[in-house]
């Protein structure tokens, strides 16, 4: 069995095929270990591997020859005090005409191939989800850092205002505004904690790893975004398109089975008859042959229905190709726009410096409190929006590369 090899995003990781070394998931040091643990422990991968083993076994079952049958009959009686005994023995070997066995094997082989591609896609999807969710954990850590910094700033300002023996009406308003802002950002921290719990639940099931292990994992940042081709001229070799191709092959196999049923199954073999009459023994040998006669029908209706199923599968295959082209074009547009937005936006460090200058101006009494709060809110919202575009770009790139059946990766 051969599986298309992949590599994980954000680097030039290699894809570990169906047979890989046992991973020590008790101690992970980098994102490669996390992905390998997910491949080894993911319920989805386990189901796909189990299905593949089942389908492979069914190929052998479909290729088996039918067992022979034996018949035995014996009669005895007495005529005028003479006893007579007749025993008939027949051994019959079924001979399937019309390629019945080959058709069964063909259908089973198609299902095995479908299971192979399903395993590939499942592993690709697991790698995609694991990498994106791992990246999201790192993003949340950065966003939480900004939120914590905002809470700390608001708490410091609240303490300064509360410590004044006398406050002007404007200062009372500023104190109230900062208290509200601090409470708002405390709620944001709760939302992030809930998102982290959801991500941890996924990794506990998929890779057997907790949040503490995941936070210690290093993940390289994207430094160069690849440029996918505008079109793939060979989408018929896409692993996703192959699903529709397998439907056609399976329908063709069913048609071959129906065509085979138009031919009878012949049972032929040796026969023997032993007779004992009035103390004398006689043995007779020959052969037996039995087969149904296609007198009323030659399974024409079955063949017609199977042929219609083949035509329907071929039409769906043509539609699937058009849909795949449209999906790939959509992913390419999404990816291009997201990457362009990421390149055009300023870095977080530049904005951080600017918002610190605003805080200093506020402490000098130059700018109002509302501008300080807005600066923090803008910085947090900007970081979250930028992270959303990064996830969108990586997800679109993953989908393009999975459609193309190419190694999945972003060069660091």
Short mmCIF file of C-alpha atoms in Angstrom, two decimals:
data_model
loop_
_atom_site.label_atom_id
_atom_site.label_comp_id
_atom_site.label_asym_id
_atom_site.label_seq_id
_atom_site.Cartn_x
_atom_site.Cartn_y
_atom_site.Cartn_z
CA UNK A 1 0.00 0.00 0.00
CA UNK A 2 1.33 3.41 -0.88
CA UNK A 3 0.08 6.62 0.63
CA UNK A 4 0.78 10.08 -0.82
CA UNK A 5 3.35 11.71 1.40
CA UNK A 6 2.66 15.09 2.95
CA UNK A 7 4.50 17.61 5.05
CA UNK A 8 3.03 19.80 7.73
CA UNK A 9 2.51 23.54 7.36
CA UNK A 10 4.76 26.34 8.57
CA UNK A 11 7.86 24.38 7.62
CA UNK A 12 9.21 21.70 5.33
CA UNK A 13 8.12 18.82 7.56
CA UNK A 14 7.91 15.38 6.04
CA UNK A 15 4.81 13.23 6.08
CA UNK A 16 5.04 10.06 8.12
CA UNK A 17 3.18 7.34 6.26
CA UNK A 18 0.82 4.73 7.61
CA UNK A 19 3.69 2.82 9.13
CA UNK A 20 5.77 5.10 11.36
CA UNK A 21 7.85 4.69 14.47
CA UNK A 22 6.10 4.65 17.81
CA UNK A 23 5.89 8.18 19.16
CA UNK A 24 6.63 9.00 22.79
CA UNK A 25 3.68 11.27 23.48
CA UNK A 26 4.55 11.59 27.16
CA UNK A 27 7.28 14.06 26.21
CA UNK A 28 6.94 16.33 23.19
CA UNK A 29 9.41 19.07 22.36
CA UNK A 30 8.25 20.47 19.02
CA UNK A 31 5.26 20.59 16.72
CA UNK A 32 6.51 17.57 14.77
CA UNK A 33 6.04 15.42 17.87
CA UNK A 34 2.52 16.77 18.37
CA UNK A 35 1.55 15.96 14.79
CA UNK A 36 3.02 12.46 15.00
CA UNK A 37 1.14 11.86 18.26
CA UNK A 38 -2.06 12.97 16.57
CA UNK A 39 -1.44 10.55 13.69
CA UNK A 40 -0.76 7.74 16.11
CA UNK A 41 -3.72 8.39 18.44
CA UNK A 42 -6.37 10.23 16.45
CA UNK A 43 -9.74 8.39 16.53
CA UNK A 44 -10.37 9.45 12.93
CA UNK A 45 -7.09 7.93 11.75
CA UNK A 46 -7.76 4.77 13.75
CA UNK A 47 -11.18 4.41 12.10
CA UNK A 48 -9.70 4.95 8.64
CA UNK A 49 -6.94 2.40 9.26
CA UNK A 50 -9.49 -0.12 10.55
CA UNK A 51 -11.65 0.42 7.48
CA UNK A 52 -8.64 -0.12 5.21
CA UNK A 53 -7.79 -3.43 6.91
CA UNK A 54 -11.39 -4.56 6.53
CA UNK A 55 -11.54 -3.63 2.84
CA UNK A 56 -8.21 -5.35 2.17
CA UNK A 57 -9.53 -8.53 3.78
CA UNK A 58 -12.66 -8.37 1.66
CA UNK A 59 -10.54 -8.46 -1.50
CA UNK A 60 -9.19 -11.85 -0.46
CA UNK A 61 -12.70 -13.00 0.44
CA UNK A 62 -14.05 -11.92 -2.96
CA UNK A 63 -11.27 -13.82 -4.77
CA UNK A 64 -12.07 -17.13 -3.06
CA UNK A 65 -13.31 -20.04 -5.15
CA UNK A 66 -16.69 -21.51 -4.29
CA UNK A 67 -16.54 -24.79 -2.38
CA UNK A 68 -17.59 -28.05 -4.08
CA UNK A 69 -20.70 -29.89 -2.95
CA UNK A 70 -21.31 -33.59 -2.40
CA UNK A 71 -24.58 -35.46 -2.62
CA UNK A 72 -25.32 -38.95 -1.33
CA UNK A 73 -28.48 -40.97 -1.65
CA UNK A 74 -29.16 -44.62 -0.79
CA UNK A 75 -32.28 -46.73 -1.23
CA UNK A 76 -32.95 -50.35 -0.36
CA UNK A 77 -35.80 -52.81 -0.65
CA UNK A 78 -36.81 -56.48 -0.90
CA UNK A 79 -38.34 -58.20 -3.91
CA UNK A 80 -39.33 -61.89 -3.56
CA UNK A 81 -37.04 -62.27 -0.55
CA UNK A 82 -34.15 -60.75 -2.56
CA UNK A 83 -32.70 -57.58 -1.04
CA UNK A 84 -31.54 -54.80 -3.32
CA UNK A 85 -29.46 -51.72 -2.26
CA UNK A 86 -28.58 -48.74 -4.50
CA UNK A 87 -26.22 -45.95 -3.43
CA UNK A 88 -25.54 -42.84 -5.52
CA UNK A 89 -22.61 -40.46 -4.81
CA UNK A 90 -21.93 -37.25 -6.73
CA UNK A 91 -19.25 -34.59 -6.25
CA UNK A 92 -19.91 -31.23 -7.93
CA UNK A 93 -17.51 -28.35 -8.50
CA UNK A 94 -19.14 -25.00 -9.24
CA UNK A 95 -17.70 -23.23 -12.26
CA UNK A 96 -18.71 -19.56 -12.41
CA UNK A 97 -19.07 -18.43 -16.00
CA UNK A 98 -19.10 -14.87 -17.26
CA UNK A 99 -16.33 -13.54 -14.99
CA UNK A 100 -18.38 -13.49 -11.77
CA UNK A 101 -15.36 -13.98 -9.52
CA UNK A 102 -13.29 -11.35 -11.34
CA UNK A 103 -16.17 -8.86 -11.04
CA UNK A 104 -16.47 -9.45 -7.28
CA UNK A 105 -12.73 -8.97 -6.86
CA UNK A 106 -12.85 -5.78 -8.92
CA UNK A 107 -15.54 -4.24 -6.71
CA UNK A 108 -13.67 -5.23 -3.55
CA UNK A 109 -10.40 -3.83 -4.93
CA UNK A 110 -12.06 -0.51 -5.72
CA UNK A 111 -13.31 -0.28 -2.15
CA UNK A 112 -9.83 -1.07 -0.85
CA UNK A 113 -8.37 1.72 -3.01
CA UNK A 114 -11.09 4.07 -1.78
CA UNK A 115 -10.14 3.23 1.81
CA UNK A 116 -6.48 3.95 1.03
CA UNK A 117 -7.32 7.42 -0.27
CA UNK A 118 -9.67 7.96 2.66
CA UNK A 119 -6.81 7.21 5.05
CA UNK A 120 -4.60 9.69 3.21
CA UNK A 121 -7.25 12.41 3.39
CA UNK A 122 -7.94 11.69 7.04
CA UNK A 123 -4.27 12.04 7.93
CA UNK A 124 -4.02 15.21 5.88
CA UNK A 125 -7.06 16.69 7.62
CA UNK A 126 -5.71 15.70 11.04
CA UNK A 127 -2.39 17.37 10.25
CA UNK A 128 -4.22 20.43 9.02
CA UNK A 129 -6.41 20.69 12.11
CA UNK A 130 -3.57 19.95 14.53
CA UNK A 131 -1.27 22.57 13.03
CA UNK A 132 -3.95 25.25 12.80
CA UNK A 133 -5.13 24.64 16.36
CA UNK A 134 -1.56 24.56 17.63
CA UNK A 135 -0.93 27.86 15.89
CA UNK A 136 -4.13 29.24 17.43
CA UNK A 137 -2.81 28.39 20.92
CA UNK A 138 0.30 30.44 20.18
CA UNK A 139 -1.86 33.27 18.88
CA UNK A 140 -3.99 33.23 22.02
CA UNK A 141 -0.86 33.49 24.14
CA UNK A 142 0.09 36.68 22.26
CA UNK A 143 -3.42 38.10 22.45
CA UNK A 144 -3.67 37.28 26.14
CA UNK A 145 -0.37 39.06 26.67
CA UNK A 146 -1.89 42.24 25.24
CA UNK A 147 -5.06 41.80 27.28
CA UNK A 148 -3.06 41.27 30.48
CA UNK A 149 -1.03 44.36 29.69
CA UNK A 150 -4.22 46.37 29.21
CA UNK A 151 -5.68 45.09 32.47
CA UNK A 152 -2.46 45.95 34.26
CA UNK A 153 -2.45 49.46 32.81
CA UNK A 154 -6.09 50.08 33.71
CA UNK A 155 -5.58 48.69 37.21
CA UNK A 156 -2.58 51.00 37.70
CA UNK A 157 -4.54 54.03 36.54
CA UNK A 158 -7.52 53.12 38.73
CA UNK A 159 -5.20 52.83 41.73
CA UNK A 160 -3.66 56.23 40.96
CA UNK A 161 -7.05 57.94 40.73
CA UNK A 162 -8.40 56.22 43.86
CA UNK A 163 -5.30 57.27 45.77
CA UNK A 164 -5.90 60.96 45.19
CA UNK A 165 -7.42 62.76 48.19
CA UNK A 166 -9.56 64.94 45.94
CA UNK A 167 -10.70 64.39 42.38
CA UNK A 168 -12.21 66.74 39.87
CA UNK A 169 -15.43 65.74 38.06
CA UNK A 170 -13.38 64.89 34.97
CA UNK A 171 -11.10 62.65 37.05
CA UNK A 172 -14.13 60.86 38.54
CA UNK A 173 -15.38 60.17 35.06
CA UNK A 174 -11.93 58.88 34.03
CA UNK A 175 -11.86 56.61 37.09
CA UNK A 176 -15.24 55.13 36.20
CA UNK A 177 -14.21 54.66 32.57
CA UNK A 178 -11.01 52.84 33.51
CA UNK A 179 -12.90 50.55 35.93
CA UNK A 180 -15.34 49.63 33.19
CA UNK A 181 -12.51 49.03 30.73
CA UNK A 182 -10.70 46.80 33.25
CA UNK A 183 -13.86 44.75 33.79
CA UNK A 184 -14.34 44.44 30.03
CA UNK A 185 -10.84 43.07 29.56
CA UNK A 186 -11.28 40.69 32.48
CA UNK A 187 -14.25 39.25 30.56
CA UNK A 188 -12.05 38.96 27.46
CA UNK A 189 -9.62 36.85 29.48
CA UNK A 190 -12.49 34.53 30.43
CA UNK A 191 -13.41 34.10 26.74
CA UNK A 192 -9.82 33.22 25.90
CA UNK A 193 -9.72 30.70 28.76
CA UNK A 194 -12.84 29.02 27.37
CA UNK A 195 -11.29 28.85 23.89
CA UNK A 196 -8.13 27.30 25.34
CA UNK A 197 -10.20 24.69 27.16
CA UNK A 198 -11.91 23.79 23.87
CA UNK A 199 -8.55 23.46 22.13
CA UNK A 200 -7.16 21.38 25.00
CA UNK A 201 -10.17 19.04 24.78
CA UNK A 202 -9.41 18.47 21.08
CA UNK A 203 -5.75 17.68 21.71
CA UNK A 204 -6.52 15.39 24.65
CA UNK A 205 -8.70 13.26 22.36
CA UNK A 206 -6.56 13.55 19.23
CA UNK A 207 -3.02 13.43 20.60
CA UNK A 208 -3.32 12.69 24.32
CA UNK A 209 -1.67 16.03 25.18
CA UNK A 210 -2.73 18.71 27.63
CA UNK A 211 -2.46 22.47 27.43
CA UNK A 212 0.71 22.53 29.53
CA UNK A 213 2.48 20.27 27.02
CA UNK A 214 1.22 22.27 24.04
CA UNK A 215 2.32 25.64 25.42
CA UNK A 216 5.86 24.29 25.76
CA UNK A 217 5.95 23.30 22.08
CA UNK A 218 7.87 25.55 19.73
CA UNK A 219 6.27 26.61 16.47
CA UNK A 220 8.26 28.50 13.80
CA UNK A 221 6.69 31.63 12.39
CA UNK A 222 5.87 31.94 8.70
CA UNK A 223 8.55 34.00 6.97
CA UNK A 224 7.78 33.24 3.31
CA UNK A 225 4.35 32.54 1.88
CA UNK A 226 4.40 30.19 -1.13
CA UNK A 227 2.61 31.14 -4.33
CA UNK A 228 0.28 28.35 -5.56
CA UNK A 229 -0.39 28.04 -9.27
CA UNK A 230 -3.49 29.83 -10.51
CA UNK A 231 -4.86 26.61 -11.97
CA UNK A 232 -4.17 22.91 -11.75
CA UNK A 233 -4.44 21.41 -15.21
CA UNK A 234 -4.31 17.88 -13.86
CA UNK A 235 -7.08 17.88 -11.27
CA UNK A 236 -8.10 14.40 -12.41
CA UNK A 237 -5.19 13.11 -10.35
CA UNK A 238 -6.44 14.97 -7.27
CA UNK A 239 -7.07 12.72 -4.26
CA UNK A 240 -10.44 14.45 -3.79
CA UNK A 241 -11.44 13.83 -7.41
CA UNK A 242 -10.50 10.18 -6.94
CA UNK A 243 -13.58 9.74 -4.74
CA UNK A 244 -15.79 10.35 -7.79
CA UNK A 245 -13.53 8.15 -9.90
CA UNK A 246 -13.94 5.30 -7.42
CA UNK A 247 -17.72 5.68 -7.68
CA UNK A 248 -17.46 5.13 -11.44
CA UNK A 249 -15.19 2.12 -11.03
CA UNK A 250 -17.44 0.62 -8.38
CA UNK A 251 -20.49 1.11 -10.64
CA UNK A 252 -18.58 -0.52 -13.51
CA UNK A 253 -17.73 -3.43 -11.22
CA UNK A 254 -21.40 -3.83 -10.31
CA UNK A 255 -22.26 -3.85 -14.01
CA UNK A 256 -19.69 -6.60 -14.57
CA UNK A 257 -21.32 -8.58 -11.76
CA UNK A 258 -24.74 -8.19 -13.35
CA UNK A 259 -23.29 -9.20 -16.72
CA UNK A 260 -21.73 -12.23 -15.08
CA UNK A 261 -25.10 -13.18 -13.60
CA UNK A 262 -26.38 -13.43 -17.18
CA UNK A 263 -24.30 -16.57 -17.41
CA UNK A 264 -25.21 -19.65 -15.41
CA UNK A 265 -23.05 -21.23 -12.75
CA UNK A 266 -22.18 -24.72 -13.93
CA UNK A 267 -21.86 -27.60 -11.42
CA UNK A 268 -19.85 -30.51 -12.76
CA UNK A 269 -18.03 -33.43 -11.22
CA UNK A 270 -17.69 -37.23 -10.96
CA UNK A 271 -20.54 -39.56 -10.03
CA UNK A 272 -20.64 -43.13 -8.80
CA UNK A 273 -23.42 -45.65 -8.31
CA UNK A 274 -23.04 -48.81 -6.22
CA UNK A 275 -25.67 -51.57 -6.48
CA UNK A 276 -26.02 -54.76 -4.48
CA UNK A 277 -28.62 -57.12 -5.90
CA UNK A 278 -29.13 -60.73 -4.79
CA UNK A 279 -25.66 -60.91 -3.32
CA UNK A 280 -24.00 -59.45 -6.39
CA UNK A 281 -22.23 -56.05 -6.40
CA UNK A 282 -22.15 -53.64 -9.30
CA UNK A 283 -20.21 -50.33 -9.61
CA UNK A 284 -20.96 -47.66 -12.18
CA UNK A 285 -19.00 -44.44 -12.72
CA UNK A 286 -19.67 -41.30 -14.72
CA UNK A 287 -20.08 -37.56 -14.32
CA UNK A 288 -22.84 -35.15 -13.36
CA UNK A 289 -23.68 -31.76 -14.81
CA UNK A 290 -26.27 -29.25 -13.64
CA UNK A 291 -26.86 -25.63 -14.54
CA UNK A 292 -29.81 -23.25 -14.76
CA UNK A 293 -31.15 -22.54 -18.22
CA UNK A 294 -31.70 -18.83 -19.03
CA UNK A 295 -35.08 -19.58 -20.50
CA UNK A 296 -37.17 -16.72 -19.11
CA UNK A 297 -34.45 -14.07 -18.84
CA UNK A 298 -30.74 -13.47 -19.19
CA UNK A 299 -30.67 -10.79 -16.43
CA UNK A 300 -31.23 -8.03 -18.97
CA UNK A 301 -33.05 -5.88 -16.41
CA UNK A 302 -30.16 -6.16 -13.96
CA UNK A 303 -27.64 -5.18 -16.63
CA UNK A 304 -29.77 -2.21 -17.70
CA UNK A 305 -30.04 -0.92 -14.14
CA UNK A 306 -26.29 -1.34 -13.60
CA UNK A 307 -25.54 0.45 -16.86
CA UNK A 308 -27.75 3.36 -15.74
CA UNK A 309 -25.80 3.48 -12.47
CA UNK A 310 -22.53 3.70 -14.42
CA UNK A 311 -23.83 6.61 -16.52
CA UNK A 312 -25.03 8.39 -13.37
CA UNK A 313 -21.63 7.92 -11.70
CA UNK A 314 -19.88 9.27 -14.80
CA UNK A 315 -22.11 12.37 -14.76
CA UNK A 316 -21.36 12.93 -11.09
CA UNK A 317 -17.66 12.58 -11.84
CA UNK A 318 -17.86 15.34 -14.44
CA UNK A 319 -19.74 17.58 -11.99
CA UNK A 320 -17.20 16.80 -9.26
CA UNK A 321 -14.37 18.01 -11.49
CA UNK A 322 -16.11 21.33 -12.12
CA UNK A 323 -16.87 21.75 -8.43
CA UNK A 324 -13.25 20.99 -7.56
CA UNK A 325 -12.04 23.61 -10.02
CA UNK A 326 -14.40 26.18 -8.48
CA UNK A 327 -13.36 25.28 -4.91
CA UNK A 328 -9.69 25.54 -5.75
CA UNK A 329 -10.19 28.94 -7.40
CA UNK A 330 -12.06 30.14 -4.30
CA UNK A 331 -9.30 28.93 -1.98
CA UNK A 332 -6.69 30.60 -4.20
CA UNK A 333 -8.56 33.93 -4.03
CA UNK A 334 -8.99 33.65 -0.27
CA UNK A 335 -5.34 32.81 0.19
CA UNK A 336 -4.09 35.63 -2.04
CA UNK A 337 -6.21 38.25 -0.32
CA UNK A 338 -5.30 37.06 3.18
CA UNK A 339 -1.56 37.03 2.42
CA UNK A 340 -1.79 40.46 0.80
CA UNK A 341 -3.51 41.82 3.89
CA UNK A 342 -0.85 40.33 6.14
CA UNK A 343 1.92 41.91 4.09
CA UNK A 344 0.25 45.34 4.06
CA UNK A 345 -0.44 45.53 7.80
CA UNK A 346 2.11 46.99 10.22
CA UNK A 347 3.83 44.76 12.74
CA UNK A 348 2.57 44.46 16.28
CA UNK A 349 5.79 45.97 17.61
CA UNK A 350 5.23 49.24 15.74
CA UNK A 351 1.71 49.60 17.12
CA UNK A 352 2.89 48.68 20.60
CA UNK A 353 5.38 51.55 20.56
CA UNK A 354 2.72 53.99 19.38
CA UNK A 355 0.21 53.04 22.06
CA UNK A 356 2.86 53.39 24.77
CA UNK A 357 3.50 56.94 23.56
CA UNK A 358 -0.23 57.60 23.94
CA UNK A 359 -0.10 56.37 27.55
CA UNK A 360 2.81 58.71 28.28
CA UNK A 361 0.91 61.62 26.75
CA UNK A 362 -2.10 60.76 28.91
CA UNK A 363 -0.01 60.74 32.07
CA UNK A 364 1.21 64.21 31.09
CA UNK A 365 -2.38 65.33 30.70
CA UNK A 366 -2.15 65.90 26.96
CA UNK A 367 -4.70 63.28 25.73
CA UNK A 368 -8.01 62.16 27.29
CA UNK A 369 -8.59 58.79 28.99
CA UNK A 370 -10.87 57.64 26.18
CA UNK A 371 -7.93 57.71 23.77
CA UNK A 372 -5.86 55.48 26.06
CA UNK A 373 -8.67 52.92 26.24
CA UNK A 374 -9.22 53.09 22.49
CA UNK A 375 -5.50 52.57 21.89
CA UNK A 376 -5.52 49.35 23.93
CA UNK A 377 -8.73 48.14 22.31
CA UNK A 378 -7.41 48.85 18.82
CA UNK A 379 -4.17 47.00 19.54
CA UNK A 380 -5.98 43.89 20.82
CA UNK A 381 -8.52 43.94 17.96
CA UNK A 382 -5.75 44.42 15.41
CA UNK A 383 -3.77 41.46 16.76
CA UNK A 384 -6.87 39.26 16.67
CA UNK A 385 -7.78 40.36 13.13
CA UNK A 386 -4.24 39.73 11.94
CA UNK A 387 -4.27 36.29 13.52
CA UNK A 388 -7.61 35.50 11.86
CA UNK A 389 -6.13 36.37 8.46
CA UNK A 390 -3.11 34.19 9.17
CA UNK A 391 -5.33 31.22 10.01
CA UNK A 392 -7.46 31.89 6.93
CA UNK A 393 -4.38 32.01 4.70
CA UNK A 394 -2.92 28.80 6.08
CA UNK A 395 -6.25 26.98 5.92
CA UNK A 396 -6.78 28.01 2.29
CA UNK A 397 -3.23 26.98 1.39
CA UNK A 398 -3.74 23.59 3.05
CA UNK A 399 -6.93 23.02 1.05
CA UNK A 400 -5.23 23.94 -2.23
CA UNK A 401 -2.34 21.56 -1.61
CA UNK A 402 -4.64 18.73 -0.50
CA UNK A 403 -6.71 19.22 -3.67
CA UNK A 404 -3.53 19.15 -5.77
CA UNK A 405 -2.21 16.10 -3.95
CA UNK A 406 1.02 17.96 -3.26
CA UNK A 407 3.18 18.15 -0.13
CA UNK A 408 1.52 20.49 2.30
CA UNK A 409 3.82 23.14 3.71
CA UNK A 410 4.85 26.74 4.13
CA UNK A 411 8.57 27.34 3.77
CA UNK A 412 9.89 28.90 6.96
#
